[in-house]
Coordinates of C-alpha atoms in Angstrom, one line a residue:
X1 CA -185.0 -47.4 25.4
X2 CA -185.9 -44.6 27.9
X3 CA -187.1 -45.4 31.0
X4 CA -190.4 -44.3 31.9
X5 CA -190.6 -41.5 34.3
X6 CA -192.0 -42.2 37.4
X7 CA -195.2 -41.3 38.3
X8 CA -197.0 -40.4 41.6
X9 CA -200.7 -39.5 41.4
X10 CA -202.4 -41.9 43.6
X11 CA -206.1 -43.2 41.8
X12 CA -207.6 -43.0 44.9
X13 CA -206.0 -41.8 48.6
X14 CA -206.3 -45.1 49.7
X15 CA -204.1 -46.6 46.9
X16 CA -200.5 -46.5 45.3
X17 CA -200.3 -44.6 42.0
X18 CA -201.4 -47.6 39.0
X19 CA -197.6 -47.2 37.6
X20 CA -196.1 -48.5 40.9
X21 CA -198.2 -51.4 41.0
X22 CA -198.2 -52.2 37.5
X23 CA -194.1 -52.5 38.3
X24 CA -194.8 -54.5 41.3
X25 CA -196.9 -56.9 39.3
X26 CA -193.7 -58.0 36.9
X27 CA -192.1 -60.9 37.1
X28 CA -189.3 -59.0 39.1
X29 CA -191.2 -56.4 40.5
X30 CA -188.3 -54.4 39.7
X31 CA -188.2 -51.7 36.8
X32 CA -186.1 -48.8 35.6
X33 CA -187.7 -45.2 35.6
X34 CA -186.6 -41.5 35.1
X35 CA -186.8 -39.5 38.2
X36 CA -187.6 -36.0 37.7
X37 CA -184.1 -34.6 38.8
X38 CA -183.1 -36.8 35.2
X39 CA -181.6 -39.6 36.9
X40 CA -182.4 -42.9 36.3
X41 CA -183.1 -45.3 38.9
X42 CA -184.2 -48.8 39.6
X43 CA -187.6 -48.8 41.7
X44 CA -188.4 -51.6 43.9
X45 CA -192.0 -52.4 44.8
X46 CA -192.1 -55.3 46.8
X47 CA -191.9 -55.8 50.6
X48 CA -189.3 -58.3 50.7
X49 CA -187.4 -56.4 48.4
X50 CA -187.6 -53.2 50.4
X51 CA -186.7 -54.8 53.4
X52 CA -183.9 -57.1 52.0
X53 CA -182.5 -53.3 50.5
X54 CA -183.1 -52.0 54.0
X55 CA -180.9 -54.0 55.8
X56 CA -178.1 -54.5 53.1
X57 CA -174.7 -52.3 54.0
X58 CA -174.0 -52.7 50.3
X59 CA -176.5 -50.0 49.5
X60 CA -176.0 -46.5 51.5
X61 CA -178.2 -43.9 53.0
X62 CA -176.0 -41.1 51.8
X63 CA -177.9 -37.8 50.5
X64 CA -174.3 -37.0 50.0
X65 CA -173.2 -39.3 47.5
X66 CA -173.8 -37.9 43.6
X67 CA -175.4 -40.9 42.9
X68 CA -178.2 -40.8 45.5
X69 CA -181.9 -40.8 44.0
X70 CA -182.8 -37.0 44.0
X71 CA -186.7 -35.7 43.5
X72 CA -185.2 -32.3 42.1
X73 CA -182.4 -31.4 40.2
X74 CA -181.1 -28.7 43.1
X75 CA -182.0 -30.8 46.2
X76 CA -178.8 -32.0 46.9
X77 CA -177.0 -29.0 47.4
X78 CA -179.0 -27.8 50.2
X79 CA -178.3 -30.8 51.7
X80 CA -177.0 -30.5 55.7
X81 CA -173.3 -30.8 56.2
X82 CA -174.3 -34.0 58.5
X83 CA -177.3 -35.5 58.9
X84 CA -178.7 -38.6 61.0
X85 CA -180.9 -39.6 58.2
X86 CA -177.6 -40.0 55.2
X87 CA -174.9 -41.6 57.8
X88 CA -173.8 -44.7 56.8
X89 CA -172.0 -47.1 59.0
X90 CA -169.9 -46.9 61.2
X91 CA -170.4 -43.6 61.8
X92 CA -174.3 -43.9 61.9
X93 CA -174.4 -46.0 65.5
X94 CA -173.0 -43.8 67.8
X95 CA -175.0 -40.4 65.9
X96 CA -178.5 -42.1 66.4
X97 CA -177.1 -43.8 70.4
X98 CA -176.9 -40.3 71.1
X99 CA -180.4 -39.1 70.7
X100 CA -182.3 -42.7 70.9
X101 CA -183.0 -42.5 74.1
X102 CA -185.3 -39.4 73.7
X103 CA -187.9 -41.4 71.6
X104 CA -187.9 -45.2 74.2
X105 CA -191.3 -46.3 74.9
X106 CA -190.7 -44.8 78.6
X107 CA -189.6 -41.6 77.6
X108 CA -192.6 -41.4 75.5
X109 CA -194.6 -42.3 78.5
X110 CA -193.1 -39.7 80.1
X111 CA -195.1 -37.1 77.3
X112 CA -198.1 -38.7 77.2
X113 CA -200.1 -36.5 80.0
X114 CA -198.2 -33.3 78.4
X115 CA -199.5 -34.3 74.6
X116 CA -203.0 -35.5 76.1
X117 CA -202.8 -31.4 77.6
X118 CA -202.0 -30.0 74.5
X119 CA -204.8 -32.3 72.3
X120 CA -207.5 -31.2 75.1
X121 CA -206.4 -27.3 74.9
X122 CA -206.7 -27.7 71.2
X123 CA -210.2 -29.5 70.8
X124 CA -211.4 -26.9 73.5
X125 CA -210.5 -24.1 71.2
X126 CA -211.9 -25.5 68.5
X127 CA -215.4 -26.4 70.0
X128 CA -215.6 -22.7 70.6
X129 CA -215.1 -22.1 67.5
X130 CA -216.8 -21.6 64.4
X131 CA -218.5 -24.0 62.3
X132 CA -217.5 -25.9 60.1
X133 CA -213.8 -25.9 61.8
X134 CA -210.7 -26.5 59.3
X135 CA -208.9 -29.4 61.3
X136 CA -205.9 -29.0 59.9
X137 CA -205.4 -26.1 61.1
X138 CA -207.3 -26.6 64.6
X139 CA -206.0 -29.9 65.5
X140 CA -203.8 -32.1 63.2
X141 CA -200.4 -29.1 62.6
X142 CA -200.7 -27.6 65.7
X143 CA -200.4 -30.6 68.0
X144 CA -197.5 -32.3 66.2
X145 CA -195.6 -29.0 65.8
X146 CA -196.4 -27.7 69.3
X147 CA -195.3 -31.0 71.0
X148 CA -191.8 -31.1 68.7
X149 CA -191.4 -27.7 69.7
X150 CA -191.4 -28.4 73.2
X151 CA -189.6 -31.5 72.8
X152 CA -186.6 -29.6 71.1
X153 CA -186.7 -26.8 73.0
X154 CA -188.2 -24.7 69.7
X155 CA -190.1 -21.6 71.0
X156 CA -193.7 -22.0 69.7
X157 CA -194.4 -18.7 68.9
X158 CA -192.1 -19.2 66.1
X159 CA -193.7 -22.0 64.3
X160 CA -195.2 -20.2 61.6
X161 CA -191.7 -19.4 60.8
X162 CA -190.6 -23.0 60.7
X163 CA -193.6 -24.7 59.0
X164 CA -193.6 -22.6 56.1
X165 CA -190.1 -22.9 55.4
X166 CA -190.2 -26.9 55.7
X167 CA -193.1 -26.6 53.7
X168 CA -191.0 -25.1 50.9
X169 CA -188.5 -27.5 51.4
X170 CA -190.7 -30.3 50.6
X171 CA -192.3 -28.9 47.9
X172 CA -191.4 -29.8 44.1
X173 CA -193.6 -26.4 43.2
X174 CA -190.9 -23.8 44.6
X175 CA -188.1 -22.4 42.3
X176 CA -184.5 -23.6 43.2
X177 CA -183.8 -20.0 44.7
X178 CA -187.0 -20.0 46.8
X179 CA -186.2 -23.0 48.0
X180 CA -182.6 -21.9 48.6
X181 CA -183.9 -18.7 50.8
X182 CA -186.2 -21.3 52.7
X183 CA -183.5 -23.6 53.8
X184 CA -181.0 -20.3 55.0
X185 CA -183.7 -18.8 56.4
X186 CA -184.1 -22.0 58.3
X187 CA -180.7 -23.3 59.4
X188 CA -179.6 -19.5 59.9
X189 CA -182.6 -19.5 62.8
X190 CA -181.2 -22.7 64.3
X191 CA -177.9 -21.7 64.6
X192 CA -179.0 -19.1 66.6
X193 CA -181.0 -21.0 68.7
X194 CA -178.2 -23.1 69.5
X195 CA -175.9 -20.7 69.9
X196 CA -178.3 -19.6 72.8
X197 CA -178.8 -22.7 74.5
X198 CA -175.1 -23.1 74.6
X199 CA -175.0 -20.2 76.4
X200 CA -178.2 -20.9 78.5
X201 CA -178.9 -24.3 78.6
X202 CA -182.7 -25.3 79.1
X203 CA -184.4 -28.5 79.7
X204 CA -184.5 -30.0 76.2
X205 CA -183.3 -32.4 73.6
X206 CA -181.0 -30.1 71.7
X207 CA -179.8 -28.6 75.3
X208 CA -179.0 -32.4 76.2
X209 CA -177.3 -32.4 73.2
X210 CA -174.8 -29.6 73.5
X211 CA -174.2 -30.9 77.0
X212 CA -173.0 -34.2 76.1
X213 CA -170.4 -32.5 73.9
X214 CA -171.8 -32.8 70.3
X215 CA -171.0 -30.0 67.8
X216 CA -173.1 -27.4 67.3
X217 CA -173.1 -27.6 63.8
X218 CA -174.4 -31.7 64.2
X219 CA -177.3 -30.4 66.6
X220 CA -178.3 -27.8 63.8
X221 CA -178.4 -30.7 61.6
X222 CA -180.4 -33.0 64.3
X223 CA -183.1 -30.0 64.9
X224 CA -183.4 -29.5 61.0
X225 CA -184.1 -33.2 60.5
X226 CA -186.3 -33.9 63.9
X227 CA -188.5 -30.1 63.2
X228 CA -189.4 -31.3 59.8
X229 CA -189.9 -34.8 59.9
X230 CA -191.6 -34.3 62.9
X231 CA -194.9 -32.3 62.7
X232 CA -195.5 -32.5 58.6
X233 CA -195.9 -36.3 58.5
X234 CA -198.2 -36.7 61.2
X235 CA -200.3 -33.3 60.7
X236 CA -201.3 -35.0 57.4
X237 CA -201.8 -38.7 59.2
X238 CA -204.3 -37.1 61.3
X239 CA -206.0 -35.4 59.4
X240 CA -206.2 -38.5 56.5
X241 CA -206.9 -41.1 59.6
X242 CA -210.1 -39.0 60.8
X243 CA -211.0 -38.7 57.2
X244 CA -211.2 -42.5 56.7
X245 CA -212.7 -43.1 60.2
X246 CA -215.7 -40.7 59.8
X247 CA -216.5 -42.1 56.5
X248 CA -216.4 -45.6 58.6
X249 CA -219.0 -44.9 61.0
X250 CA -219.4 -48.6 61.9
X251 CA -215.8 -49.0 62.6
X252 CA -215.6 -45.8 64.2
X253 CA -218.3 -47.2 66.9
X254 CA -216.2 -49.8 67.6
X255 CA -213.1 -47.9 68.1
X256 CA -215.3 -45.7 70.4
X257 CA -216.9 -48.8 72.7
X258 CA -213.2 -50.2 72.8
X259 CA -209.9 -47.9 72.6
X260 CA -208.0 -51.1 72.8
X261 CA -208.7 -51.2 68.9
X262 CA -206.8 -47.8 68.2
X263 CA -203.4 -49.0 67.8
X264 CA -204.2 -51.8 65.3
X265 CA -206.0 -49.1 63.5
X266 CA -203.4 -46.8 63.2
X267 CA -201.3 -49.6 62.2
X268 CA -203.2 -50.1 59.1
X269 CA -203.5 -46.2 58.4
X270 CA -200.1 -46.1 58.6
X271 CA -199.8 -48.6 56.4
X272 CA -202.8 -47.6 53.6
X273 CA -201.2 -44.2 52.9
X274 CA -197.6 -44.5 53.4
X275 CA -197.1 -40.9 53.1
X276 CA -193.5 -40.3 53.3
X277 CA -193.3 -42.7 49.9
X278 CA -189.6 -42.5 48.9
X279 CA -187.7 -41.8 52.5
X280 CA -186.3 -45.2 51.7
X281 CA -185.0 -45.0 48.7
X282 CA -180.6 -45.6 48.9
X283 CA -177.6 -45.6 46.0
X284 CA -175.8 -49.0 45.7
X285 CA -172.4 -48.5 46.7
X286 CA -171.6 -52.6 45.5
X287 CA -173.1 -54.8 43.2
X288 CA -176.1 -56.2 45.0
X289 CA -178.7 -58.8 43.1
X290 CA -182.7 -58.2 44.1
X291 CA -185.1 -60.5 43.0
X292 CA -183.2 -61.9 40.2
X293 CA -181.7 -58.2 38.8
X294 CA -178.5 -57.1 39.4
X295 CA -177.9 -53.6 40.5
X296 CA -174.6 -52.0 40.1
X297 CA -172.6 -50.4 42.2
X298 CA -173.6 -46.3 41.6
X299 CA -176.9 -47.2 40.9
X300 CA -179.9 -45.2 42.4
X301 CA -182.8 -46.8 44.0
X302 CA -186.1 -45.8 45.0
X303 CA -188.0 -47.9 47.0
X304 CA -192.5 -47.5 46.1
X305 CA -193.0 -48.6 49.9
X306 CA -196.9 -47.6 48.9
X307 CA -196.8 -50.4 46.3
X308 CA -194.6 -52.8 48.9
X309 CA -197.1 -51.8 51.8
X310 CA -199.8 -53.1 49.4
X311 CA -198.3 -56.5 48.4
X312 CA -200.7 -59.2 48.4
X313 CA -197.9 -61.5 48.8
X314 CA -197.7 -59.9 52.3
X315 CA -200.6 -58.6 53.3
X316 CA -204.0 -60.5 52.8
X317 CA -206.5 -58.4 50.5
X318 CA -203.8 -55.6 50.4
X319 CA -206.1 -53.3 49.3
X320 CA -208.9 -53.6 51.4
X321 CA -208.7 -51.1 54.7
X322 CA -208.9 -53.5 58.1
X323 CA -209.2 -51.6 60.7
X324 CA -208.3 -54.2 62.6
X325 CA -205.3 -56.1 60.9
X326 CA -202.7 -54.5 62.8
X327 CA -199.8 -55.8 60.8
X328 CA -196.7 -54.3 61.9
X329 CA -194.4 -55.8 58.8
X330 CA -195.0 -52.0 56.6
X331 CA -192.6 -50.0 55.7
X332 CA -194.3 -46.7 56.4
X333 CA -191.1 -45.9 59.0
X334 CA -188.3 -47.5 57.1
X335 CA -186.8 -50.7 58.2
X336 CA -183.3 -51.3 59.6
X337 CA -181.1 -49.2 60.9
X338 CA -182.7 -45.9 59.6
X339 CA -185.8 -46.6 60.9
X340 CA -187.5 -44.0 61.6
X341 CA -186.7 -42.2 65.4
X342 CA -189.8 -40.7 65.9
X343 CA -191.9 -44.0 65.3
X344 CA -193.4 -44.2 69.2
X345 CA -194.1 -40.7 69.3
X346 CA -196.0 -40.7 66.7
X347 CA -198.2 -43.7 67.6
X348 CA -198.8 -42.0 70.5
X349 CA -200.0 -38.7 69.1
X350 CA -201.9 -40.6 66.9
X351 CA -203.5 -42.3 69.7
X352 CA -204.7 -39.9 71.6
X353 CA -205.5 -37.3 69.1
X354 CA -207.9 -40.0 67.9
X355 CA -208.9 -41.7 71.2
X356 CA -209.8 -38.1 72.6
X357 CA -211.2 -36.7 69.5
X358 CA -213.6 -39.1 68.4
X359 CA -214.9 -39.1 72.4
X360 CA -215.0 -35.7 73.4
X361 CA -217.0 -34.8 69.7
X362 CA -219.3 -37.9 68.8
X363 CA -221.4 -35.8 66.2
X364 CA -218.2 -35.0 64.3
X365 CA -218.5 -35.4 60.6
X366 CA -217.1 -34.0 57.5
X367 CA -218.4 -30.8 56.2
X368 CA -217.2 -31.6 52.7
X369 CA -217.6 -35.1 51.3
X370 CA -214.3 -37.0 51.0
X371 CA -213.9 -37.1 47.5
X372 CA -214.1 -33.7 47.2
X373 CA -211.3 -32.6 49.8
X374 CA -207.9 -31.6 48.6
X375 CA -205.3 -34.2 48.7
X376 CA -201.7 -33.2 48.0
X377 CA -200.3 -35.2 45.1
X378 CA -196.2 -34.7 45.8
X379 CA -193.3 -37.0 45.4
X380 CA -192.1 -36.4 49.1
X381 CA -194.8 -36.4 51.6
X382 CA -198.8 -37.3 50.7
X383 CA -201.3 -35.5 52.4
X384 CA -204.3 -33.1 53.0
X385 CA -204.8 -29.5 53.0
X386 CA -207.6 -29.1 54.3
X387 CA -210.8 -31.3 56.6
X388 CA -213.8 -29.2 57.3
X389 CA -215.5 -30.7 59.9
X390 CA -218.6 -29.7 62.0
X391 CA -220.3 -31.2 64.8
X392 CA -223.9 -30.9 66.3
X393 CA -224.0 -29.4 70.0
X394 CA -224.5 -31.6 72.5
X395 CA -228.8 -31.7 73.7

């Protein structure tokens, strides 16, 4: 019998597509299904599960490996010579040592008056705007990428460069030679950069980089990984956390009267739309039982960490959106060792894009209702194309 293939149209935003949790609701939770590369793989769809898979060596992070769960027949060969994000141990340790200190809690700290900067400049510019204002183009992508940008030492003015050629990398929609050009195009601008801030070193990540004696080639790989995980995925948790906040005016209120409620809240956004779905998904590289099924060695597996992130068995009326439930247990950044890097600085962006947003424009509101906005249906990253918003002036 065929497996089914897998299937990723949500019902609603706020929910996992039915097939995921029809497989969650099994009596393994566990199922076969046909990815659209033609592979098959075994999809796991329940937290424990996920996190048990997580923190197993006997299952590998390698995009490398033939066997690896791929989301399009050509992906694999534009893989990166050397990536953070497929190193398996031992050689994964002392690759993520070397840049973890750019994400700690203090170093974040650090940013937080440069981001709170670069939110203000943005929200000015859009107040003297036009109404009704696209916010993902005022406010949700051009925060994220600008702050990345600075970060990696990336020169803004090239960002419409970069996000539409990580755009096209994510994308199932572009042909294989389109999306061939995209990544060149990409790595070839890189390389250069580098190859510059060898030569003239700046105050930067990928400058710190060079100077503690990494290869050139690795730091290519670390700025291609870090530039596009690290303004698509939360652009689109901006813009789909001021979605569900203005069409919670209540709970908005109270997230207004106390900021103290913000991080729980983005807690549960983060965990409601789980937007990069399959970034945990591994190969087995041994035979490994889960839940009662045994899964060989060279097997794929995807991970549905929307369907785990909605468990009842872990979270109490999974479904429901609480604001202020603040569970930290999701998967939405991975678990275990490859979990993900950029987790604090994207709290904090979160924080006080919404903190600043919601108190600097308290007439905000949604210029087209919320069912009718277009939300991205993709295997690799869920999101929205578009918010228009508008605002009443101030009396």
């Amino acid at each position: 019998m065929t497996a089914p293939a897998l299937r990723t149209t949500r019902r609603c935003p706020y929910a996992p597509p039915e097939q995921h949790t029809r497989i969650r609701d099994t009596d393994s939770g566990i199922s076969q299904v046909t990815l659209p590369s033609g592979q098959v793989a075994w999809a796991l769809s329940r937290l424990e599960h996920i996190r048990a898979m997580l923190t197993d060596p006997r299952f590998s992070s390698d995009r490398r490996n033939p066997d690896f769960p791929q989301f399009t027949r050509e992906r694999r060969a534009f893989l990166p010579r050397r990536s953070l994000i497929h190193l398996d141990p031992p050689e994964h340790g002392p690759a993520r040592k070397a840049v973890v200190g750019e994400f700690t809690v203090r170093r974040m700290a650090e940013l937080r008056p440069r981001i709170q900067e670069i939110v203000d400049e943005h929200i000015d510019a859009m107040l003297a705007g036009p109404r009704p204002a696209d916010l993902v183009q005022a406010l949700s992508l051009p925060v994220p990428s600008l702050v990345i940008c600075e970060q990696l030492g990336v020169p803004y003015h090239d960002h419409d460069f970069f996000q539409t050629r990580s755009k096209a990398l994510l994308s199932r929609d572009l042909t294989a030679e389109g999306r061939k050009q995209a990544l060149t195009e990409l790595r070839d601008y890189l390389r250069d950069l580098i190859a510059k801030k060898a030569a003239e070193p700046t105050d930067d990540l990928l400058s710190r980089q060079l100077a503690e004696g990494n290869d050139p080639e690795d730091v290519v790989s670390l700025a291609f990984t870090l530039l596009l995980a690290g303004h698509e995925t939360t652009a689109n948790m901006i813009s789909l956390g001021v979605v569900t906040l203005l069409e919670r005016p209540e709970e908005l209120a109270a997230l207004r009267e106390d900021p103290a409620r913000t991080l729980p809240a983005i807690e549960e956004l983060l965990r409601v739309y789980t937007i990069a779905e399959f970034a945990n998904s591994r190969v087995a590289v041994e035979d490994v039982e889960i839940g009662g099924v045994t899964i060989r060695a060279g097997d794929p597996v995807v991970a549905l960490s929307n369907a785990a992130n909605h468990d009842p068995a872990a979270f109490g009326e999974a479904d429901e959106i609480k604001l202020d439930r603040g569970a930290r247990n999701h998967v939405a950044f991975g678990f275990g060792i490859h979990q993900c890097l950029g987790q604090n600085l994207a709290r904090m962006e979160l924080q006080i894009v919404f903190d600043t947003l919601f108190r600097r424009i308290p007439t905000l509101r949604l210029a087209t209702p919320a069912d009718k906005l277009p939300y991205k249906d993709d295997a690799l990253i869920y999101g929205i194309h578009e918010v228009p918003v508008t605002w009443e002036e101030p009396a």
